[in-house]
JSON list of C-alpha atoms in Angstrom, two decimals:
[
{"chain": "I", "resi": 1, "resn": "GLU", "atom": "CA", "xyz": [-63.40, 64.50, -41.75]},
{"chain": "I", "resi": 2, "resn": "ALA", "atom": "CA", "xyz": [-64.05, 62.20, -45.39]},
{"chain": "I", "resi": 3, "resn": "GLN", "atom": "CA", "xyz": [-61.34, 62.69, -47.66]},
{"chain": "I", "resi": 4, "resn": "VAL", "atom": "CA", "xyz": [-58.14, 60.96, -50.17]},
{"chain": "I", "resi": 5, "resn": "THR", "atom": "CA", "xyz": [-54.56, 61.23, -48.38]},
{"chain": "I", "resi": 6, "resn": "GLN", "atom": "CA", "xyz": [-51.34, 60.48, -50.46]},
{"chain": "I", "resi": 7, "resn": "ASN", "atom": "CA", "xyz": [-47.81, 60.18, -49.47]},
{"chain": "I", "resi": 8, "resn": "PRO", "atom": "CA", "xyz": [-45.40, 61.54, -49.89]},
{"chain": "I", "resi": 9, "resn": "ARG", "atom": "CA", "xyz": [-46.77, 64.91, -50.82]},
{"chain": "I", "resi": 10, "resn": "TYR", "atom": "CA", "xyz": [-42.93, 65.60, -52.60]},
{"chain": "I", "resi": 11, "resn": "LEU", "atom": "CA", "xyz": [-40.66, 63.00, -53.93]},
{"chain": "I", "resi": 12, "resn": "ILE", "atom": "CA", "xyz": [-37.41, 63.20, -55.64]},
{"chain": "I", "resi": 13, "resn": "THR", "atom": "CA", "xyz": [-35.30, 59.79, -56.53]},
{"chain": "I", "resi": 14, "resn": "VAL", "atom": "CA", "xyz": [-33.32, 58.78, -59.56]},
{"chain": "I", "resi": 15, "resn": "THR", "atom": "CA", "xyz": [-33.51, 56.69, -62.30]},
{"chain": "I", "resi": 16, "resn": "GLY", "atom": "CA", "xyz": [-34.19, 53.20, -61.82]},
{"chain": "I", "resi": 17, "resn": "LYS", "atom": "CA", "xyz": [-34.94, 52.91, -58.00]},
{"chain": "I", "resi": 18, "resn": "LYS", "atom": "CA", "xyz": [-38.39, 51.42, -57.41]},
{"chain": "I", "resi": 19, "resn": "LEU", "atom": "CA", "xyz": [-40.69, 53.72, -55.39]},
{"chain": "I", "resi": 20, "resn": "THR", "atom": "CA", "xyz": [-44.35, 53.37, -54.20]},
{"chain": "I", "resi": 21, "resn": "VAL", "atom": "CA", "xyz": [-47.32, 56.48, -53.41]},
{"chain": "I", "resi": 22, "resn": "THR", "atom": "CA", "xyz": [-49.39, 55.32, -51.29]},
{"chain": "I", "resi": 23, "resn": "CYS", "atom": "CA", "xyz": [-53.41, 56.46, -51.84]},
{"chain": "I", "resi": 24, "resn": "SER", "atom": "CA", "xyz": [-56.24, 56.02, -48.88]},
{"chain": "I", "resi": 25, "resn": "GLN", "atom": "CA", "xyz": [-59.69, 56.92, -48.77]},
{"chain": "I", "resi": 26, "resn": "ASN", "atom": "CA", "xyz": [-62.12, 56.78, -46.08]},
{"chain": "I", "resi": 27, "resn": "MET", "atom": "CA", "xyz": [-65.26, 57.10, -47.69]},
{"chain": "I", "resi": 28, "resn": "ASN", "atom": "CA", "xyz": [-66.18, 53.41, -48.65]},
{"chain": "I", "resi": 29, "resn": "HIS", "atom": "CA", "xyz": [-65.79, 54.07, -52.05]},
{"chain": "I", "resi": 30, "resn": "GLU", "atom": "CA", "xyz": [-65.81, 51.03, -54.56]},
{"chain": "I", "resi": 31, "resn": "TYR", "atom": "CA", "xyz": [-63.99, 53.16, -57.23]},
{"chain": "I", "resi": 32, "resn": "MET", "atom": "CA", "xyz": [-60.60, 54.46, -57.15]},
{"chain": "I", "resi": 33, "resn": "SER", "atom": "CA", "xyz": [-58.39, 56.10, -59.45]},
{"chain": "I", "resi": 34, "resn": "TRP", "atom": "CA", "xyz": [-54.42, 57.23, -60.42]},
{"chain": "I", "resi": 35, "resn": "TYR", "atom": "CA", "xyz": [-53.86, 60.31, -62.96]},
{"chain": "I", "resi": 36, "resn": "ARG", "atom": "CA", "xyz": [-51.12, 62.09, -63.91]},
{"chain": "I", "resi": 37, "resn": "GLN", "atom": "CA", "xyz": [-50.95, 65.72, -64.96]},
{"chain": "I", "resi": 38, "resn": "ASP", "atom": "CA", "xyz": [-48.50, 67.51, -67.08]},
{"chain": "I", "resi": 39, "resn": "PRO", "atom": "CA", "xyz": [-48.59, 71.43, -68.23]},
{"chain": "I", "resi": 40, "resn": "GLY", "atom": "CA", "xyz": [-50.43, 71.42, -71.32]},
{"chain": "I", "resi": 41, "resn": "LEU", "atom": "CA", "xyz": [-52.13, 67.95, -71.26]},
{"chain": "I", "resi": 42, "resn": "GLY", "atom": "CA", "xyz": [-54.55, 68.18, -68.10]},
{"chain": "I", "resi": 43, "resn": "LEU", "atom": "CA", "xyz": [-55.19, 64.90, -66.61]},
{"chain": "I", "resi": 44, "resn": "ARG", "atom": "CA", "xyz": [-54.59, 61.90, -67.86]},
{"chain": "I", "resi": 45, "resn": "GLN", "atom": "CA", "xyz": [-55.85, 58.17, -65.84]},
{"chain": "I", "resi": 46, "resn": "ILE", "atom": "CA", "xyz": [-53.06, 55.85, -65.23]},
{"chain": "I", "resi": 47, "resn": "TYR", "atom": "CA", "xyz": [-55.14, 52.71, -63.50]},
{"chain": "I", "resi": 48, "resn": "TYR", "atom": "CA", "xyz": [-58.33, 52.32, -62.25]},
{"chain": "I", "resi": 49, "resn": "SER", "atom": "CA", "xyz": [-60.00, 50.17, -59.70]},
{"chain": "I", "resi": 50, "resn": "MET", "atom": "CA", "xyz": [-63.72, 49.34, -59.81]},
{"chain": "I", "resi": 51, "resn": "ASN", "atom": "CA", "xyz": [-63.47, 47.43, -56.27]},
{"chain": "I", "resi": 52, "resn": "VAL", "atom": "CA", "xyz": [-61.45, 45.14, -54.51]},
{"chain": "I", "resi": 53, "resn": "GLU", "atom": "CA", "xyz": [-58.93, 42.86, -56.51]},
{"chain": "I", "resi": 54, "resn": "VAL", "atom": "CA", "xyz": [-60.19, 44.41, -59.94]},
{"chain": "I", "resi": 55, "resn": "THR", "atom": "CA", "xyz": [-57.70, 47.02, -61.40]},
{"chain": "I", "resi": 56, "resn": "ASP", "atom": "CA", "xyz": [-57.37, 48.20, -64.87]},
{"chain": "I", "resi": 57, "resn": "LYS", "atom": "CA", "xyz": [-55.69, 49.67, -67.20]},
{"chain": "I", "resi": 58, "resn": "GLY", "atom": "CA", "xyz": [-56.47, 53.58, -67.83]},
{"chain": "I", "resi": 59, "resn": "ASP", "atom": "CA", "xyz": [-55.00, 55.55, -70.62]},
{"chain": "I", "resi": 60, "resn": "VAL", "atom": "CA", "xyz": [-51.14, 55.78, -69.85]},
{"chain": "I", "resi": 61, "resn": "PRO", "atom": "CA", "xyz": [-50.52, 52.70, -67.69]},
{"chain": "I", "resi": 62, "resn": "GLU", "atom": "CA", "xyz": [-47.22, 51.96, -69.11]},
{"chain": "I", "resi": 63, "resn": "GLY", "atom": "CA", "xyz": [-44.17, 51.85, -66.51]},
{"chain": "I", "resi": 64, "resn": "TYR", "atom": "CA", "xyz": [-46.85, 51.81, -63.62]},
{"chain": "I", "resi": 65, "resn": "LYS", "atom": "CA", "xyz": [-48.11, 48.84, -61.11]},
{"chain": "I", "resi": 66, "resn": "VAL", "atom": "CA", "xyz": [-50.83, 48.89, -58.76]},
{"chain": "I", "resi": 67, "resn": "SER", "atom": "CA", "xyz": [-52.76, 47.10, -56.72]},
{"chain": "I", "resi": 68, "resn": "ARG", "atom": "CA", "xyz": [-55.88, 46.93, -54.78]},
{"chain": "I", "resi": 69, "resn": "LYS", "atom": "CA", "xyz": [-56.29, 44.04, -51.56]},
{"chain": "I", "resi": 70, "resn": "GLU", "atom": "CA", "xyz": [-58.08, 46.36, -49.56]},
{"chain": "I", "resi": 71, "resn": "LYS", "atom": "CA", "xyz": [-60.93, 48.65, -50.05]},
{"chain": "I", "resi": 72, "resn": "ARG", "atom": "CA", "xyz": [-59.63, 51.92, -49.04]},
{"chain": "I", "resi": 73, "resn": "ASN", "atom": "CA", "xyz": [-55.81, 51.53, -50.64]},
{"chain": "I", "resi": 74, "resn": "PHE", "atom": "CA", "xyz": [-54.95, 51.87, -54.04]},
{"chain": "I", "resi": 75, "resn": "PRO", "atom": "CA", "xyz": [-51.58, 52.29, -54.07]},
{"chain": "I", "resi": 76, "resn": "LEU", "atom": "CA", "xyz": [-49.18, 53.29, -57.03]},
{"chain": "I", "resi": 77, "resn": "ILE", "atom": "CA", "xyz": [-46.30, 51.26, -58.17]},
{"chain": "I", "resi": 78, "resn": "LEU", "atom": "CA", "xyz": [-43.21, 52.83, -60.20]},
{"chain": "I", "resi": 79, "resn": "GLU", "atom": "CA", "xyz": [-40.72, 48.96, -60.84]},
{"chain": "I", "resi": 80, "resn": "SER", "atom": "CA", "xyz": [-38.29, 51.15, -62.26]},
{"chain": "I", "resi": 81, "resn": "PRO", "atom": "CA", "xyz": [-38.73, 55.34, -62.98]},
{"chain": "I", "resi": 82, "resn": "SER", "atom": "CA", "xyz": [-37.71, 56.98, -65.80]},
{"chain": "I", "resi": 83, "resn": "PRO", "atom": "CA", "xyz": [-37.17, 60.87, -66.38]},
{"chain": "I", "resi": 84, "resn": "ASN", "atom": "CA", "xyz": [-40.93, 60.82, -68.46]},
{"chain": "I", "resi": 85, "resn": "GLN", "atom": "CA", "xyz": [-42.61, 59.50, -65.16]},
{"chain": "I", "resi": 86, "resn": "THR", "atom": "CA", "xyz": [-41.75, 63.35, -63.95]},
{"chain": "I", "resi": 87, "resn": "SER", "atom": "CA", "xyz": [-45.38, 64.43, -63.03]},
{"chain": "I", "resi": 88, "resn": "LEU", "atom": "CA", "xyz": [-47.55, 65.23, -60.37]},
{"chain": "I", "resi": 89, "resn": "TYR", "atom": "CA", "xyz": [-50.27, 62.57, -59.79]},
{"chain": "I", "resi": 90, "resn": "PHE", "atom": "CA", "xyz": [-53.36, 62.43, -58.24]},
{"chain": "I", "resi": 91, "resn": "CYS", "atom": "CA", "xyz": [-55.40, 59.76, -56.79]},
{"chain": "I", "resi": 92, "resn": "ALA", "atom": "CA", "xyz": [-58.92, 59.87, -56.37]},
{"chain": "I", "resi": 93, "resn": "SER", "atom": "CA", "xyz": [-61.89, 57.91, -55.33]},
{"chain": "I", "resi": 94, "resn": "SER", "atom": "CA", "xyz": [-65.64, 57.80, -55.85]},
{"chain": "I", "resi": 95, "resn": "PRO", "atom": "CA", "xyz": [-68.71, 56.21, -54.73]},
{"chain": "I", "resi": 96, "resn": "ASP", "atom": "CA", "xyz": [-68.96, 54.15, -58.07]},
{"chain": "I", "resi": 97, "resn": "ARG", "atom": "CA", "xyz": [-67.92, 55.56, -62.10]},
{"chain": "I", "resi": 98, "resn": "GLU", "atom": "CA", "xyz": [-71.00, 58.02, -62.21]},
{"chain": "I", "resi": 99, "resn": "HIS", "atom": "CA", "xyz": [-70.41, 60.34, -59.53]},
{"chain": "I", "resi": 100, "resn": "GLU", "atom": "CA", "xyz": [-68.02, 62.82, -59.17]},
{"chain": "I", "resi": 101, "resn": "GLN", "atom": "CA", "xyz": [-64.66, 61.75, -58.13]},
{"chain": "I", "resi": 102, "resn": "PHE", "atom": "CA", "xyz": [-62.88, 63.22, -55.12]},
{"chain": "I", "resi": 103, "resn": "PHE", "atom": "CA", "xyz": [-58.91, 64.27, -55.41]},
{"chain": "I", "resi": 104, "resn": "GLY", "atom": "CA", "xyz": [-55.84, 63.61, -52.83]},
{"chain": "I", "resi": 105, "resn": "PRO", "atom": "CA", "xyz": [-53.66, 66.72, -52.57]},
{"chain": "I", "resi": 106, "resn": "GLY", "atom": "CA", "xyz": [-51.17, 65.27, -55.42]},
{"chain": "I", "resi": 107, "resn": "THR", "atom": "CA", "xyz": [-47.91, 63.44, -54.95]},
{"chain": "I", "resi": 108, "resn": "ARG", "atom": "CA", "xyz": [-45.01, 65.90, -57.05]},
{"chain": "I", "resi": 109, "resn": "LEU", "atom": "CA", "xyz": [-42.70, 62.92, -58.44]},
{"chain": "I", "resi": 110, "resn": "THR", "atom": "CA", "xyz": [-39.40, 63.79, -60.14]},
{"chain": "I", "resi": 111, "resn": "VAL", "atom": "CA", "xyz": [-37.38, 61.07, -61.58]},
{"chain": "I", "resi": 112, "resn": "LEU", "atom": "CA", "xyz": [-33.59, 62.77, -62.25]},
{"chain": "S", "resi": 1, "resn": "ALA", "atom": "CA", "xyz": [-64.63, 58.81, -78.44]},
{"chain": "S", "resi": 2, "resn": "GLN", "atom": "CA", "xyz": [-65.66, 61.17, -75.72]},
{"chain": "S", "resi": 3, "resn": "SER", "atom": "CA", "xyz": [-63.43, 64.76, -75.52]},
{"chain": "S", "resi": 4, "resn": "VAL", "atom": "CA", "xyz": [-62.85, 67.63, -73.88]},
{"chain": "S", "resi": 5, "resn": "THR", "atom": "CA", "xyz": [-62.06, 70.65, -74.97]},
{"chain": "S", "resi": 6, "resn": "GLN", "atom": "CA", "xyz": [-61.20, 73.96, -73.13]},
{"chain": "S", "resi": 7, "resn": "LEU", "atom": "CA", "xyz": [-61.35, 77.24, -74.83]},
{"chain": "S", "resi": 8, "resn": "GLY", "atom": "CA", "xyz": [-58.74, 79.09, -73.91]},
{"chain": "S", "resi": 9, "resn": "SER", "atom": "CA", "xyz": [-55.45, 78.04, -71.63]},
{"chain": "S", "resi": 10, "resn": "HIS", "atom": "CA", "xyz": [-55.75, 81.44, -70.21]},
{"chain": "S", "resi": 11, "resn": "VAL", "atom": "CA", "xyz": [-58.36, 83.79, -69.40]},
{"chain": "S", "resi": 12, "resn": "SER", "atom": "CA", "xyz": [-57.66, 87.23, -67.79]},
{"chain": "S", "resi": 13, "resn": "VAL", "atom": "CA", "xyz": [-60.66, 89.30, -66.26]},
{"chain": "S", "resi": 14, "resn": "SER", "atom": "CA", "xyz": [-60.98, 92.74, -64.14]},
{"chain": "S", "resi": 15, "resn": "GLU", "atom": "CA", "xyz": [-62.20, 91.92, -60.28]},
{"chain": "S", "resi": 16, "resn": "GLY", "atom": "CA", "xyz": [-65.80, 92.61, -60.20]},
{"chain": "S", "resi": 17, "resn": "ALA", "atom": "CA", "xyz": [-65.94, 91.67, -64.46]},
{"chain": "S", "resi": 18, "resn": "LEU", "atom": "CA", "xyz": [-68.06, 88.64, -65.84]},
{"chain": "S", "resi": 19, "resn": "VAL", "atom": "CA", "xyz": [-66.16, 85.32, -65.41]},
{"chain": "S", "resi": 20, "resn": "LEU", "atom": "CA", "xyz": [-66.86, 83.20, -68.27]},
{"chain": "S", "resi": 21, "resn": "LEU", "atom": "CA", "xyz": [-64.64, 79.75, -68.72]},
{"chain": "S", "resi": 22, "resn": "ARG", "atom": "CA", "xyz": [-65.66, 77.59, -72.00]},
{"chain": "S", "resi": 23, "resn": "CYS", "atom": "CA", "xyz": [-66.03, 73.86, -72.30]},
{"chain": "S", "resi": 24, "resn": "ASN", "atom": "CA", "xyz": [-67.58, 72.02, -75.11]},
{"chain": "S", "resi": 25, "resn": "TYR", "atom": "CA", "xyz": [-67.62, 68.34, -74.64]},
{"chain": "S", "resi": 26, "resn": "SER", "atom": "CA", "xyz": [-67.90, 65.29, -77.17]},
{"chain": "S", "resi": 27, "resn": "SER", "atom": "CA", "xyz": [-70.04, 61.93, -76.71]},
{"chain": "S", "resi": 28, "resn": "SER", "atom": "CA", "xyz": [-72.33, 59.05, -77.77]},
{"chain": "S", "resi": 29, "resn": "VAL", "atom": "CA", "xyz": [-73.81, 58.69, -74.38]},
{"chain": "S", "resi": 30, "resn": "PRO", "atom": "CA", "xyz": [-75.62, 61.22, -72.32]},
{"chain": "S", "resi": 31, "resn": "PRO", "atom": "CA", "xyz": [-72.91, 63.28, -70.87]},
{"chain": "S", "resi": 32, "resn": "TYR", "atom": "CA", "xyz": [-71.91, 63.61, -66.59]},
{"chain": "S", "resi": 33, "resn": "LEU", "atom": "CA", "xyz": [-69.91, 67.14, -66.73]},
{"chain": "S", "resi": 34, "resn": "PHE", "atom": "CA", "xyz": [-67.45, 68.63, -63.63]},
{"chain": "S", "resi": 35, "resn": "TRP", "atom": "CA", "xyz": [-66.17, 71.53, -63.38]},
{"chain": "S", "resi": 36, "resn": "TYR", "atom": "CA", "xyz": [-63.18, 71.46, -61.07]},
{"chain": "S", "resi": 37, "resn": "VAL", "atom": "CA", "xyz": [-61.03, 74.09, -59.72]},
{"chain": "S", "resi": 38, "resn": "GLN", "atom": "CA", "xyz": [-57.12, 73.63, -58.67]},
{"chain": "S", "resi": 39, "resn": "TYR", "atom": "CA", "xyz": [-55.45, 76.33, -56.52]},
{"chain": "S", "resi": 40, "resn": "PRO", "atom": "CA", "xyz": [-52.01, 76.59, -56.80]},
{"chain": "S", "resi": 41, "resn": "ASN", "atom": "CA", "xyz": [-49.95, 73.44, -54.98]},
{"chain": "S", "resi": 42, "resn": "GLN", "atom": "CA", "xyz": [-53.46, 71.82, -54.10]},
{"chain": "S", "resi": 43, "resn": "GLY", "atom": "CA", "xyz": [-55.26, 68.97, -55.77]},
{"chain": "S", "resi": 44, "resn": "LEU", "atom": "CA", "xyz": [-59.04, 69.07, -57.44]},
{"chain": "S", "resi": 45, "resn": "GLN", "atom": "CA", "xyz": [-62.31, 70.47, -56.08]},
{"chain": "S", "resi": 46, "resn": "LEU", "atom": "CA", "xyz": [-65.32, 69.65, -57.30]},
{"chain": "S", "resi": 47, "resn": "LEU", "atom": "CA", "xyz": [-67.32, 72.82, -58.17]},
{"chain": "S", "resi": 48, "resn": "LEU", "atom": "CA", "xyz": [-70.54, 71.99, -59.63]},
{"chain": "S", "resi": 49, "resn": "LYS", "atom": "CA", "xyz": [-71.55, 69.11, -61.96]},
{"chain": "S", "resi": 50, "resn": "TYR", "atom": "CA", "xyz": [-74.49, 67.45, -63.86]},
{"chain": "S", "resi": 51, "resn": "THR", "atom": "CA", "xyz": [-75.96, 64.51, -64.06]},
{"chain": "S", "resi": 52, "resn": "THR", "atom": "CA", "xyz": [-79.97, 64.79, -65.40]},
{"chain": "S", "resi": 53, "resn": "GLY", "atom": "CA", "xyz": [-82.24, 67.30, -64.70]},
{"chain": "S", "resi": 54, "resn": "ALA", "atom": "CA", "xyz": [-81.87, 71.08, -64.62]},
{"chain": "S", "resi": 55, "resn": "THR", "atom": "CA", "xyz": [-79.54, 72.32, -67.06]},
{"chain": "S", "resi": 56, "resn": "LEU", "atom": "CA", "xyz": [-78.69, 75.28, -65.23]},
{"chain": "S", "resi": 57, "resn": "VAL", "atom": "CA", "xyz": [-76.55, 73.83, -62.49]},
{"chain": "S", "resi": 58, "resn": "LYS", "atom": "CA", "xyz": [-75.44, 76.38, -59.11]},
{"chain": "S", "resi": 59, "resn": "GLY", "atom": "CA", "xyz": [-71.84, 75.76, -57.76]},
{"chain": "S", "resi": 60, "resn": "ILE", "atom": "CA", "xyz": [-69.86, 76.23, -54.37]},
{"chain": "S", "resi": 61, "resn": "ASN", "atom": "CA", "xyz": [-68.52, 80.15, -54.68]},
{"chain": "S", "resi": 62, "resn": "GLY", "atom": "CA", "xyz": [-70.90, 81.88, -56.73]},
{"chain": "S", "resi": 63, "resn": "PHE", "atom": "CA", "xyz": [-70.25, 80.01, -59.97]},
{"chain": "S", "resi": 64, "resn": "GLU", "atom": "CA", "xyz": [-72.62, 78.17, -62.41]},
{"chain": "S", "resi": 65, "resn": "ALA", "atom": "CA", "xyz": [-72.48, 76.35, -65.59]},
{"chain": "S", "resi": 66, "resn": "GLU", "atom": "CA", "xyz": [-75.56, 75.15, -68.07]},
{"chain": "S", "resi": 67, "resn": "PHE", "atom": "CA", "xyz": [-75.64, 72.33, -69.99]},
{"chain": "S", "resi": 68, "resn": "LYS", "atom": "CA", "xyz": [-76.30, 73.12, -73.57]},
{"chain": "S", "resi": 69, "resn": "LYS", "atom": "CA", "xyz": [-77.18, 69.93, -75.92]},
{"chain": "S", "resi": 70, "resn": "SER", "atom": "CA", "xyz": [-77.68, 71.21, -78.51]},
{"chain": "S", "resi": 71, "resn": "GLU", "atom": "CA", "xyz": [-74.36, 73.52, -78.25]},
{"chain": "S", "resi": 72, "resn": "THR", "atom": "CA", "xyz": [-72.96, 70.73, -76.62]},
{"chain": "S", "resi": 73, "resn": "SER", "atom": "CA", "xyz": [-71.28, 72.58, -74.18]},
{"chain": "S", "resi": 74, "resn": "PHE", "atom": "CA", "xyz": [-70.77, 73.40, -70.42]},
{"chain": "S", "resi": 75, "resn": "HIS", "atom": "CA", "xyz": [-69.49, 77.07, -69.72]},
{"chain": "S", "resi": 76, "resn": "LEU", "atom": "CA", "xyz": [-68.66, 78.57, -66.44]},
{"chain": "S", "resi": 77, "resn": "THR", "atom": "CA", "xyz": [-69.31, 81.61, -65.47]},
{"chain": "S", "resi": 78, "resn": "LYS", "atom": "CA", "xyz": [-69.57, 84.03, -62.59]},
{"chain": "S", "resi": 79, "resn": "PRO", "atom": "CA", "xyz": [-71.33, 87.56, -62.51]},
{"chain": "S", "resi": 80, "resn": "SER", "atom": "CA", "xyz": [-68.64, 89.08, -60.42]},
{"chain": "S", "resi": 81, "resn": "ALA", "atom": "CA", "xyz": [-64.74, 87.65, -60.18]},
{"chain": "S", "resi": 82, "resn": "HIS", "atom": "CA", "xyz": [-63.12, 88.13, -57.21]},
{"chain": "S", "resi": 83, "resn": "MET", "atom": "CA", "xyz": [-59.27, 87.87, -56.28]},
{"chain": "S", "resi": 84, "resn": "SER", "atom": "CA", "xyz": [-59.50, 84.72, -54.62]},
{"chain": "S", "resi": 85, "resn": "ASP", "atom": "CA", "xyz": [-60.71, 83.11, -57.94]},
{"chain": "S", "resi": 86, "resn": "ALA", "atom": "CA", "xyz": [-57.20, 83.07, -59.36]},
{"chain": "S", "resi": 87, "resn": "ALA", "atom": "CA", "xyz": [-56.74, 79.22, -60.67]},
{"chain": "S", "resi": 88, "resn": "GLU", "atom": "CA", "xyz": [-56.92, 76.50, -62.95]},
{"chain": "S", "resi": 89, "resn": "TYR", "atom": "CA", "xyz": [-59.91, 75.51, -64.11]},
{"chain": "S", "resi": 90, "resn": "PHE", "atom": "CA", "xyz": [-61.02, 71.56, -65.57]},
{"chain": "S", "resi": 91, "resn": "CYS", "atom": "CA", "xyz": [-63.99, 70.68, -67.37]},
{"chain": "S", "resi": 92, "resn": "ALA", "atom": "CA", "xyz": [-64.69, 66.99, -66.92]},
{"chain": "S", "resi": 93, "resn": "LEU", "atom": "CA", "xyz": [-66.91, 64.77, -68.49]},
{"chain": "S", "resi": 94, "resn": "GLY", "atom": "CA", "xyz": [-67.89, 61.58, -67.61]},
{"chain": "S", "resi": 95, "resn": "GLY", "atom": "CA", "xyz": [-70.30, 58.42, -67.72]},
{"chain": "S", "resi": 96, "resn": "GLY", "atom": "CA", "xyz": [-69.93, 57.00, -70.85]},
{"chain": "S", "resi": 97, "resn": "GLY", "atom": "CA", "xyz": [-66.74, 54.92, -70.52]},
{"chain": "S", "resi": 98, "resn": "SER", "atom": "CA", "xyz": [-66.18, 51.39, -69.26]},
{"chain": "S", "resi": 99, "resn": "GLN", "atom": "CA", "xyz": [-63.35, 52.74, -67.57]},
{"chain": "S", "resi": 100, "resn": "GLY", "atom": "CA", "xyz": [-65.23, 54.81, -65.61]},
{"chain": "S", "resi": 101, "resn": "ASN", "atom": "CA", "xyz": [-62.43, 57.34, -65.96]},
{"chain": "S", "resi": 102, "resn": "LEU", "atom": "CA", "xyz": [-63.09, 61.25, -66.15]},
{"chain": "S", "resi": 103, "resn": "ILE", "atom": "CA", "xyz": [-62.20, 62.86, -69.18]},
{"chain": "S", "resi": 104, "resn": "PHE", "atom": "CA", "xyz": [-60.76, 66.40, -68.82]},
{"chain": "S", "resi": 105, "resn": "GLY", "atom": "CA", "xyz": [-59.68, 69.09, -70.66]},
{"chain": "S", "resi": 106, "resn": "LYS", "atom": "CA", "xyz": [-56.72, 70.83, -70.65]},
{"chain": "S", "resi": 107, "resn": "GLY", "atom": "CA", "xyz": [-58.02, 73.36, -68.13]},
{"chain": "S", "resi": 108, "resn": "THR", "atom": "CA", "xyz": [-57.80, 77.22, -68.26]},
{"chain": "S", "resi": 109, "resn": "LYS", "atom": "CA", "xyz": [-55.88, 79.48, -66.27]},
{"chain": "S", "resi": 110, "resn": "LEU", "atom": "CA", "xyz": [-58.03, 82.13, -64.49]},
{"chain": "S", "resi": 111, "resn": "SER", "atom": "CA", "xyz": [-56.46, 85.37, -63.65]},
{"chain": "S", "resi": 112, "resn": "VAL", "atom": "CA", "xyz": [-57.77, 88.25, -62.00]},
{"chain": "S", "resi": 113, "resn": "LYS", "atom": "CA", "xyz": [-56.52, 91.53, -61.87]},
{"chain": "S", "resi": 114, "resn": "PRO", "atom": "CA", "xyz": [-56.83, 94.05, -59.02]}
]
C-alpha cells in the first residue's frame, strides 16, 4: 500500500530534550515536506526537500532541522524543543512540486 | 504573494442539505488548487484537485469544485450532506512557489446536524 508513515504518533517530552520524528514514504517520491498544524493557523511548512541531499527552509524553520540521506526518509529533528513547538506535525511527499501531496497520519507533540 | 482565504471557520448544515465551502485564492501564476479533508485524529486526505483543463472538478465522496478564474475562487460543494461528511476541510494553493509547498487556508470545520 502506498503510504507515508510517521513515528511516533504521539510524544510528550520536556524542554531541551532532543527528539526526532521519523517520516518514510514508499512511493519513490522526489519531494518531501514537513508541516505543522496549529488551531486557527492552518498548516505551515517547516522544511522541504526536492531530492536526496537537497533540503531548504519553509515558512517556519526556526528550532527545527531535517536531513535527506535517502529518498524514502525525511526525519524532523528538534535539538532543543520548547513549549511553543507543541503542535501537530505532518510529513508529506509528492512526485514533484506540481502534484498533490500525500500526507502521513500526523505526530502530536507536547513539550512541557 | 500567494494566499488562500477560506470564508467561514465553521459551517453547519442539516443532513441532506447542500454543502458549500468557500475558497478564494491569490496567485500571480496559474494556480494548482486542492481540497483536502481531515477527519478527527487523522491526516489529510485529498478530495479533489484542479491543475489545468476542465474547470469543474469531481472528487471523492460526491464532492465537486469549480475553478473560476475571474472570481479567483474554488468553492467546494456537495448536493446532499451526510453525517459522515463532518470534518475539517482545507483549501490549498500550489504551483507558484519555488518552495513547492502548498499554501493552506485556515480550514473550515463542517458540522452536519441530523
